[in-house]
Amino acid sequence: MKLVLALISLLSLVSCQKDKINLSAINDKEYAEFLMVVESKCLNCHSNYNTTDPNFWVKKGLVVAGEPEKSPLYRSLRGTKLNGVNNMPPLKSPQLTEEELNKIKTWISKLSQFNTNKEIIVEYPEENLLDEQELLSRCYKHFVSLPRLSNSHIKKCSDLINELTLNESNVASSDLRKSILQNFQNFHKSWASEYNFHTKAESWATFELFDYSENSYGFTENLFNKKSKLKDLFIGNRSIVGKRIGKLKNDKLLFKQGNKLDRPLKRYVWALGNDDDNPRVWEQGGNFVKRGELVGFQKQKRNLNRINEVYKDIHNRDKYHVSVDINRGHGGGLLGNPSFLILTYANDNMTFMDGQKHTMRTWSKNVFNDFMCRTLPVLQLYDTYKFVKKDSEIPFQRNNTCMNCHATIDPLAGAMRNITVGFNNVIATQLDLSSNKQGYLQSFIPIDLKENERIFDVPDYARSKRSGTLRYRNFYGDLINKDFNGPDDLGKIIMEQIDPYICFSKRYLEFLTGVQIDLDNLIKNRDYHSAKERYYYNLLNELAINLKQSQNLKSLVRSIVSHPIYRLRDNKPVIRYKDEK
Amino acid sequence: MYKFLFLIFIFKTVFATVSHVPQLVNKYYVYEQLKLIYGEEAKSILEKNILANTKVFAGACDPYAYESEGSKESGKQFQCFNGISSIKANSHSKTSVIRELILEKTCDKLVNLKNLKSGKFNKPVTYTDFNRHYKEFIPHRDLNKKVFESIRRQKINRLNQWKLFSKVVCRSLEWQKI
């Protein structure tokens, strides 16, 4: 008998083993916390509660949306002393804390605010529509940013869209097309966000050798070339650069800062010999970024500038022997573009990545900013508990709030683990770089440590495979957690997601209609959208799906310009939920 | 309770997820439009007041499109007048008091350009002539006759009536809206 009882007890213990609810699929913080309480206090016996479907609780009659006091689940958890129908969990089991009870209450209260299934009514009032001439005027201002002359052959917006074309040499063949080209190039180059200009590279000669806006040419070329595909911009190591026609010799460097002559701001002027009191002659070396009118595009040339050494600082100390074609990309297309790497490199010069203290974190952050319009954190707190290492020697790894960002940017930075940046004087080789007065003619150069074996004491991490994980919550709130093998694979995975296309759509929508969307908030609050927010969420989704399919920005422009919003005088449709007045 | 509602209102207004900003043309459009209307003589005024004011009028500069050699220049409109801070400016501008003030000052200088006295403004004060000037700014619309009448009734000489009218249109938002 004892044996039977023991067996029954053992069986009941086994059957009461906790199941785990798959919380990684939940994108709503309050709901995740609700489920965590259910998992710890209810699931032992109520195994059917092992669900992530929020509708389950309402359908089963356990929860009355928005009304915790009427919800049997909440009432039972409060117990019979507080008008509950019974005591749950049973009094002999561990009871809920006040905090846990509040988590249950919070989510049930929130349920009433769910707007995701409400019908939206949208009106585009006729009295607010532009006539054909006004519409043409708007298009012309957007596309050309110049006044339309009375003899112009452009008679309607579609004529302008047809001008988004290059000839077989990848060149804009008319003045109008060149103006449109320059206008959209200016727009695309404004996409890049937190760059190093104001900290590291602005005062140096770096951007004589690297076009600071190199990443934006690919987008402009895509807009003008119907054969171009957005996803191809994120693969390979040859950038698309501007084709320019110069008229003058250009005897000044680019970035002198205003007309201030006080040192250190005058260093360029001074070093160039433009200082009347102290002229100094120097001879230009290297191939500079071509200057002149932007007329089209070309692939970056191979071996435009080769160097054989880099330095840790401007005074020629800690010299490293290298062999680098400096304008060649480092894989992943735009992700590994040398200009992008310099602008997003936030370590000291010649720092070798170790995967712990030093990684390309600012680069990772900018991948999200520039190509997905997202700011960190892009994970929920409950996504990242599992990455916390309580016994780590690195402080941020012990803290979940820190790991909320690091769980995204650290594994992503694996794609550029082999990169460091050093100085080189390729543009002024004859100058004495140990002189304080002349050293400023140096440039930052990205170096691939894997390809330069003569650089020693490099951590294994920096020389190992350029792999990692793309990890974030996407536009729909789904957790993306994909491993990649190398930058090209990362580029491919990124462009398989909806988020870059959402980002490009959001930017174009703002450019063409003035609608500004805070994407992070729109995603975070998607269960509580106002009618207007829901409308723009759906619109972005629709534009992005089409863009992902077409892979071409021209189709995006066509979609927005032909959308009723574009024709509204104030670009503001009247939007409400069906049951709202 | 009211404080709470007020806070919600402020929060919704200031931190709106979706907001709409009416767009105005950038410095390139303003520069070309006013140069077209007031002539080449206006160039230096426009360079100093409009092109060099990227923060106010928007429109990113392009340092690679601007060329210079000694005193010669090409692609002047793309120059980064105030250093590199303007290479990442917005594409379009928006209304602001400072923009209105700068444009008013610029228009004031433009209507006083010498060549206008013997050229564009050397005409009688008629609706047809005023409307023609108005259409240089806003081609698809006609001048409101009440505006014409109100200027015509001003007790100032013909040249000053022209200057007044031109300045009113020059600084108006109508032609700047996108």
mmCIF file with all atom_site columns, C-alpha atoms in Angstrom, chain A residues 133-134 137-138 141-142 145-149 182-183 186-187 189-193 195 197-198 202 207 210-213 217 244-252 254-258 289-293 510-518 521-522 525 530 532-533 536 569-572, chain B residues 11-12 15-34 36 59-75 77-92 94 136-141 173-178:
data_model
loop_
_atom_site.group_PDB
_atom_site.id
_atom_site.type_symbol
_atom_site.label_atom_id
_atom_site.label_alt_id
_atom_site.label_comp_id
_atom_site.label_asym_id
_atom_site.label_entity_id
_atom_site.label_seq_id
_atom_site.pdbx_PDB_ins_code
_atom_site.Cartn_x
_atom_site.Cartn_y
_atom_site.Cartn_z
_atom_site.occupancy
_atom_site.B_iso_or_equiv
_atom_site.pdbx_formal_charge
_atom_site.auth_seq_id
_atom_site.auth_comp_id
_atom_site.auth_asym_id
_atom_site.auth_atom_id
_atom_site.pdbx_PDB_model_num
ATOM 1   C CA . GLN A 1 133 ? -1.551 72.943 -61.229 1.00 0.00 ? 133 GLN A CA 1
ATOM 2   C CA . GLU A 1 134 ? -1.044 73.070 -57.493 1.00 0.00 ? 134 GLU A CA 1
ATOM 3   C CA . SER A 1 137 ? 3.874  72.784 -58.228 1.00 0.00 ? 137 SER A CA 1
ATOM 4   C CA . ARG A 1 138 ? 4.178  70.582 -55.134 1.00 0.00 ? 138 ARG A CA 1
ATOM 5   C CA . LYS A 1 141 ? 9.286  71.597 -55.376 1.00 0.00 ? 141 LYS A CA 1
ATOM 6   C CA . HIS A 1 142 ? 9.820  68.129 -53.920 1.00 0.00 ? 142 HIS A CA 1
ATOM 7   C CA . SER A 1 145 ? 13.877 72.131 -55.266 1.00 0.00 ? 145 SER A CA 1
ATOM 8   C CA . LEU A 1 146 ? 13.992 74.844 -57.921 1.00 0.00 ? 146 LEU A CA 1
ATOM 9   C CA . PRO A 1 147 ? 11.264 77.011 -59.487 1.00 0.00 ? 147 PRO A CA 1
ATOM 10  C CA . ARG A 1 148 ? 9.511  75.529 -62.507 1.00 0.00 ? 148 ARG A CA 1
ATOM 11  C CA . LEU A 1 149 ? 10.050 77.662 -65.594 1.00 0.00 ? 149 LEU A CA 1
ATOM 12  C CA . GLN A 1 182 ? 21.510 66.431 -56.632 1.00 0.00 ? 182 GLN A CA 1
ATOM 13  C CA . ASN A 1 183 ? 18.280 67.124 -54.754 1.00 0.00 ? 183 ASN A CA 1
ATOM 14  C CA . ASN A 1 186 ? 21.081 65.740 -50.553 1.00 0.00 ? 186 ASN A CA 1
ATOM 15  C CA . PHE A 1 187 ? 18.019 64.027 -49.130 1.00 0.00 ? 187 PHE A CA 1
ATOM 16  C CA . LYS A 1 189 ? 22.801 61.898 -47.318 1.00 0.00 ? 189 LYS A CA 1
ATOM 17  C CA . SER A 1 190 ? 20.691 63.366 -44.510 1.00 0.00 ? 190 SER A CA 1
ATOM 18  C CA . TRP A 1 191 ? 19.704 59.808 -43.551 1.00 0.00 ? 191 TRP A CA 1
ATOM 19  C CA . ALA A 1 192 ? 22.927 59.111 -41.717 1.00 0.00 ? 192 ALA A CA 1
ATOM 20  C CA . SER A 1 193 ? 22.632 60.001 -38.075 1.00 0.00 ? 193 SER A CA 1
ATOM 21  C CA . TYR A 1 195 ? 28.448 60.280 -36.962 1.00 0.00 ? 195 TYR A CA 1
ATOM 22  C CA . PHE A 1 197 ? 32.241 64.438 -37.629 1.00 0.00 ? 197 PHE A CA 1
ATOM 23  C CA . HIS A 1 198 ? 32.126 66.443 -34.498 1.00 0.00 ? 198 HIS A CA 1
ATOM 24  C CA . GLU A 1 202 ? 35.899 66.501 -38.967 1.00 0.00 ? 202 GLU A CA 1
ATOM 25  C CA . PHE A 1 207 ? 37.246 63.215 -46.134 1.00 0.00 ? 207 PHE A CA 1
ATOM 26  C CA . PHE A 1 210 ? 36.706 59.207 -48.421 1.00 0.00 ? 210 PHE A CA 1
ATOM 27  C CA . ASP A 1 211 ? 33.452 60.837 -49.454 1.00 0.00 ? 211 ASP A CA 1
ATOM 28  C CA . TYR A 1 212 ? 31.687 61.280 -46.115 1.00 0.00 ? 212 TYR A CA 1
ATOM 29  C CA . SER A 1 213 ? 28.337 60.679 -47.835 1.00 0.00 ? 213 SER A CA 1
ATOM 30  C CA . TYR A 1 217 ? 24.983 57.341 -53.463 1.00 0.00 ? 217 TYR A CA 1
ATOM 31  C CA . ARG A 1 244 ? 31.349 64.332 -60.914 1.00 0.00 ? 244 ARG A CA 1
ATOM 32  C CA . ILE A 1 245 ? 32.483 66.775 -63.573 1.00 0.00 ? 245 ILE A CA 1
ATOM 33  C CA . GLY A 1 246 ? 34.962 69.319 -62.246 1.00 0.00 ? 246 GLY A CA 1
ATOM 34  C CA . LYS A 1 247 ? 35.658 72.714 -63.754 1.00 0.00 ? 247 LYS A CA 1
ATOM 35  C CA . LEU A 1 248 ? 38.410 74.065 -61.498 1.00 0.00 ? 248 LEU A CA 1
ATOM 36  C CA . LYS A 1 249 ? 41.679 72.858 -59.945 1.00 0.00 ? 249 LYS A CA 1
ATOM 37  C CA . ASN A 1 250 ? 40.489 73.111 -56.339 1.00 0.00 ? 250 ASN A CA 1
ATOM 38  C CA . ASP A 1 251 ? 43.469 74.400 -54.405 1.00 0.00 ? 251 ASP A CA 1
ATOM 39  C CA . LYS A 1 252 ? 41.871 74.281 -50.956 1.00 0.00 ? 252 LYS A CA 1
ATOM 40  C CA . LEU A 1 254 ? 37.484 70.752 -47.785 1.00 0.00 ? 254 LEU A CA 1
ATOM 41  C CA . PHE A 1 255 ? 36.999 71.150 -44.123 1.00 0.00 ? 255 PHE A CA 1
ATOM 42  C CA . LYS A 1 256 ? 38.372 74.314 -42.766 1.00 0.00 ? 256 LYS A CA 1
ATOM 43  C CA . GLN A 1 257 ? 36.066 75.508 -40.110 1.00 0.00 ? 257 GLN A CA 1
ATOM 44  C CA . GLY A 1 258 ? 34.459 78.776 -41.055 1.00 0.00 ? 258 GLY A CA 1
ATOM 45  C CA . VAL A 1 289 ? 37.491 62.499 -53.811 1.00 0.00 ? 289 VAL A CA 1
ATOM 46  C CA . LYS A 1 290 ? 36.525 63.983 -57.153 1.00 0.00 ? 290 LYS A CA 1
ATOM 47  C CA . ARG A 1 291 ? 34.868 67.390 -56.936 1.00 0.00 ? 291 ARG A CA 1
ATOM 48  C CA . GLY A 1 292 ? 32.434 69.096 -59.259 1.00 0.00 ? 292 GLY A CA 1
ATOM 49  C CA . GLU A 1 293 ? 28.867 68.809 -60.407 1.00 0.00 ? 293 GLU A CA 1
ATOM 50  C CA . GLU A 1 510 ? 8.258  62.519 -44.315 1.00 0.00 ? 510 GLU A CA 1
ATOM 51  C CA . PHE A 1 511 ? 10.131 63.980 -47.291 1.00 0.00 ? 511 PHE A CA 1
ATOM 52  C CA . LEU A 1 512 ? 7.040  64.027 -49.487 1.00 0.00 ? 512 LEU A CA 1
ATOM 53  C CA . THR A 1 513 ? 4.262  64.791 -46.990 1.00 0.00 ? 513 THR A CA 1
ATOM 54  C CA . GLY A 1 514 ? 5.851  66.290 -43.880 1.00 0.00 ? 514 GLY A CA 1
ATOM 55  C CA . VAL A 1 515 ? 4.472  63.465 -41.704 1.00 0.00 ? 515 VAL A CA 1
ATOM 56  C CA . GLN A 1 516 ? 6.960  62.736 -38.945 1.00 0.00 ? 516 GLN A CA 1
ATOM 57  C CA . ILE A 1 517 ? 6.725  59.325 -37.332 1.00 0.00 ? 517 ILE A CA 1
ATOM 58  C CA . ASP A 1 518 ? 8.483  58.268 -34.154 1.00 0.00 ? 518 ASP A CA 1
ATOM 59  C CA . ASN A 1 521 ? 7.083  54.675 -30.081 1.00 0.00 ? 521 ASN A CA 1
ATOM 60  C CA . LEU A 1 522 ? 4.805  53.557 -32.885 1.00 0.00 ? 522 LEU A CA 1
ATOM 61  C CA . ASN A 1 525 ? 2.600  51.274 -28.390 1.00 0.00 ? 525 ASN A CA 1
ATOM 62  C CA . SER A 1 530 ? -4.923 56.155 -31.676 1.00 0.00 ? 530 SER A CA 1
ATOM 63  C CA . LYS A 1 532 ? -4.163 58.263 -36.573 1.00 0.00 ? 532 LYS A CA 1
ATOM 64  C CA . GLU A 1 533 ? -1.284 56.149 -35.337 1.00 0.00 ? 533 GLU A CA 1
ATOM 65  C CA . TYR A 1 536 ? 0.130  55.431 -40.360 1.00 0.00 ? 536 TYR A CA 1
ATOM 66  C CA . ARG A 1 569 ? -3.447 70.626 -49.220 1.00 0.00 ? 569 ARG A CA 1
ATOM 67  C CA . ASP A 1 570 ? -2.244 70.051 -45.654 1.00 0.00 ? 570 ASP A CA 1
ATOM 68  C CA . ASN A 1 571 ? -1.443 66.338 -46.143 1.00 0.00 ? 571 ASN A CA 1
ATOM 69  C CA . LYS A 1 572 ? -3.796 65.590 -43.257 1.00 0.00 ? 572 LYS A CA 1
ATOM 70  C CA . PHE B 2 11  ? 2.392  64.606 -23.284 1.00 0.00 ? 11  PHE B CA 1
ATOM 71  C CA . LYS B 2 12  ? 0.336  63.734 -26.341 1.00 0.00 ? 12  LYS B CA 1
ATOM 72  C CA . PHE B 2 15  ? 5.725  63.546 -27.627 1.00 0.00 ? 15  PHE B CA 1
ATOM 73  C CA . ALA B 2 16  ? 3.291  62.715 -30.406 1.00 0.00 ? 16  ALA B CA 1
ATOM 74  C CA . THR B 2 17  ? 4.174  59.519 -32.230 1.00 0.00 ? 17  THR B CA 1
ATOM 75  C CA . VAL B 2 18  ? 2.790  60.900 -35.484 1.00 0.00 ? 18  VAL B CA 1
ATOM 76  C CA . SER B 2 19  ? 2.937  64.610 -36.171 1.00 0.00 ? 19  SER B CA 1
ATOM 77  C CA . HIS B 2 20  ? 2.717  66.755 -39.223 1.00 0.00 ? 20  HIS B CA 1
ATOM 78  C CA . VAL B 2 21  ? 5.028  69.643 -40.036 1.00 0.00 ? 21  VAL B CA 1
ATOM 79  C CA . PRO B 2 22  ? 3.938  71.923 -42.907 1.00 0.00 ? 22  PRO B CA 1
ATOM 80  C CA . GLN B 2 23  ? 6.829  72.076 -45.362 1.00 0.00 ? 23  GLN B CA 1
ATOM 81  C CA . LEU B 2 24  ? 8.417  75.187 -46.826 1.00 0.00 ? 24  LEU B CA 1
ATOM 82  C CA . VAL B 2 25  ? 10.850 75.296 -49.741 1.00 0.00 ? 25  VAL B CA 1
ATOM 83  C CA . ASN B 2 26  ? 14.544 75.199 -48.878 1.00 0.00 ? 26  ASN B CA 1
ATOM 84  C CA . LYS B 2 27  ? 17.325 77.704 -49.489 1.00 0.00 ? 27  LYS B CA 1
ATOM 85  C CA . TYR B 2 28  ? 17.998 76.477 -53.035 1.00 0.00 ? 28  TYR B CA 1
ATOM 86  C CA . TYR B 2 29  ? 14.439 77.206 -54.137 1.00 0.00 ? 29  TYR B CA 1
ATOM 87  C CA . VAL B 2 30  ? 14.273 80.578 -52.375 1.00 0.00 ? 30  VAL B CA 1
ATOM 88  C CA . TYR B 2 31  ? 17.632 81.591 -53.846 1.00 0.00 ? 31  TYR B CA 1
ATOM 89  C CA . GLU B 2 32  ? 16.748 80.631 -57.421 1.00 0.00 ? 32  GLU B CA 1
ATOM 90  C CA . GLN B 2 33  ? 13.200 81.982 -57.268 1.00 0.00 ? 33  GLN B CA 1
ATOM 91  C CA . LEU B 2 34  ? 14.215 85.403 -55.989 1.00 0.00 ? 34  LEU B CA 1
ATOM 92  C CA . LEU B 2 36  ? 14.884 84.774 -61.233 1.00 0.00 ? 36  LEU B CA 1
ATOM 93  C CA . GLY B 2 59  ? 18.887 72.380 -47.772 1.00 0.00 ? 59  GLY B CA 1
ATOM 94  C CA . ALA B 2 60  ? 22.138 70.512 -47.147 1.00 0.00 ? 60  ALA B CA 1
ATOM 95  C CA . CYS B 2 61  ? 25.328 71.844 -48.692 1.00 0.00 ? 61  CYS B CA 1
ATOM 96  C CA . ASP B 2 62  ? 27.581 69.590 -50.765 1.00 0.00 ? 62  ASP B CA 1
ATOM 97  C CA . PRO B 2 63  ? 31.279 70.320 -50.230 1.00 0.00 ? 63  PRO B CA 1
ATOM 98  C CA . TYR B 2 64  ? 32.248 68.106 -53.173 1.00 0.00 ? 64  TYR B CA 1
ATOM 99  C CA . ALA B 2 65  ? 29.959 70.031 -55.552 1.00 0.00 ? 65  ALA B CA 1
ATOM 100 C CA . TYR B 2 66  ? 31.542 73.360 -54.649 1.00 0.00 ? 66  TYR B CA 1
ATOM 101 C CA . GLU B 2 67  ? 34.809 74.134 -56.416 1.00 0.00 ? 67  GLU B CA 1
ATOM 102 C CA . SER B 2 68  ? 37.323 76.924 -56.054 1.00 0.00 ? 68  SER B CA 1
ATOM 103 C CA . GLU B 2 69  ? 40.649 77.915 -57.550 1.00 0.00 ? 69  GLU B CA 1
ATOM 104 C CA . GLY B 2 70  ? 42.165 81.138 -56.364 1.00 0.00 ? 70  GLY B CA 1
ATOM 105 C CA . SER B 2 71  ? 39.330 83.631 -56.609 1.00 0.00 ? 71  SER B CA 1
ATOM 106 C CA . LYS B 2 72  ? 37.343 81.537 -59.102 1.00 0.00 ? 72  LYS B CA 1
ATOM 107 C CA . GLU B 2 73  ? 34.372 79.511 -57.872 1.00 0.00 ? 73  GLU B CA 1
ATOM 108 C CA . SER B 2 74  ? 31.936 76.983 -59.306 1.00 0.00 ? 74  SER B CA 1
ATOM 109 C CA . GLY B 2 75  ? 28.827 75.415 -57.759 1.00 0.00 ? 75  GLY B CA 1
ATOM 110 C CA . GLN B 2 77  ? 25.200 77.455 -54.186 1.00 0.00 ? 77  GLN B CA 1
ATOM 111 C CA . PHE B 2 78  ? 26.487 74.179 -52.705 1.00 0.00 ? 78  PHE B CA 1
ATOM 112 C CA . GLN B 2 79  ? 29.207 75.787 -50.616 1.00 0.00 ? 79  GLN B CA 1
ATOM 113 C CA . CYS B 2 80  ? 29.165 74.970 -46.906 1.00 0.00 ? 80  CYS B CA 1
ATOM 114 C CA . PHE B 2 81  ? 29.221 78.594 -45.877 1.00 0.00 ? 81  PHE B CA 1
ATOM 115 C CA . ASN B 2 82  ? 29.377 77.913 -42.167 1.00 0.00 ? 82  ASN B CA 1
ATOM 116 C CA . GLY B 2 83  ? 31.625 74.884 -42.204 1.00 0.00 ? 83  GLY B CA 1
ATOM 117 C CA . ILE B 2 84  ? 30.477 71.338 -42.057 1.00 0.00 ? 84  ILE B CA 1
ATOM 118 C CA . SER B 2 85  ? 27.574 71.884 -39.687 1.00 0.00 ? 85  SER B CA 1
ATOM 119 C CA . SER B 2 86  ? 25.333 72.286 -42.723 1.00 0.00 ? 86  SER B CA 1
ATOM 120 C CA . ILE B 2 87  ? 26.181 69.091 -44.582 1.00 0.00 ? 87  ILE B CA 1
ATOM 121 C CA . LYS B 2 88  ? 23.389 67.213 -42.879 1.00 0.00 ? 88  LYS B CA 1
ATOM 122 C CA . ALA B 2 89  ? 20.616 69.794 -42.943 1.00 0.00 ? 89  ALA B CA 1
ATOM 123 C CA . ASN B 2 90  ? 16.977 68.856 -43.557 1.00 0.00 ? 90  ASN B CA 1
ATOM 124 C CA . SER B 2 91  ? 15.649 68.802 -47.097 1.00 0.00 ? 91  SER B CA 1
ATOM 125 C CA . HIS B 2 92  ? 12.755 71.153 -46.398 1.00 0.00 ? 92  HIS B CA 1
ATOM 126 C CA . LYS B 2 94  ? 9.422  74.972 -41.724 1.00 0.00 ? 94  LYS B CA 1
ATOM 127 C CA . GLU B 2 136 ? 6.128  85.227 -61.089 1.00 0.00 ? 136 GLU B CA 1
ATOM 128 C CA . PHE B 2 137 ? 5.843  83.972 -57.525 1.00 0.00 ? 137 PHE B CA 1
ATOM 129 C CA . ILE B 2 138 ? 2.622  81.970 -57.749 1.00 0.00 ? 138 ILE B CA 1
ATOM 130 C CA . PRO B 2 139 ? 2.014  81.062 -61.409 1.00 0.00 ? 139 PRO B CA 1
ATOM 131 C CA . HIS B 2 140 ? -1.204 79.108 -60.928 1.00 0.00 ? 140 HIS B CA 1
ATOM 132 C CA . ARG B 2 141 ? -3.152 81.763 -59.048 1.00 0.00 ? 141 ARG B CA 1
ATOM 133 C CA . LEU B 2 173 ? 4.320  82.307 -47.244 1.00 0.00 ? 173 LEU B CA 1
ATOM 134 C CA . GLU B 2 174 ? 2.130  81.391 -50.218 1.00 0.00 ? 174 GLU B CA 1
ATOM 135 C CA . TRP B 2 175 ? 4.900  80.781 -52.743 1.00 0.00 ? 175 TRP B CA 1
ATOM 136 C CA . GLN B 2 176 ? 7.106  79.105 -50.160 1.00 0.00 ? 176 GLN B CA 1
ATOM 137 C CA . LYS B 2 177 ? 4.624  76.401 -49.176 1.00 0.00 ? 177 LYS B CA 1
ATOM 138 C CA . ILE B 2 178 ? 5.172  72.986 -50.682 1.00 0.00 ? 178 ILE B CA 1
#
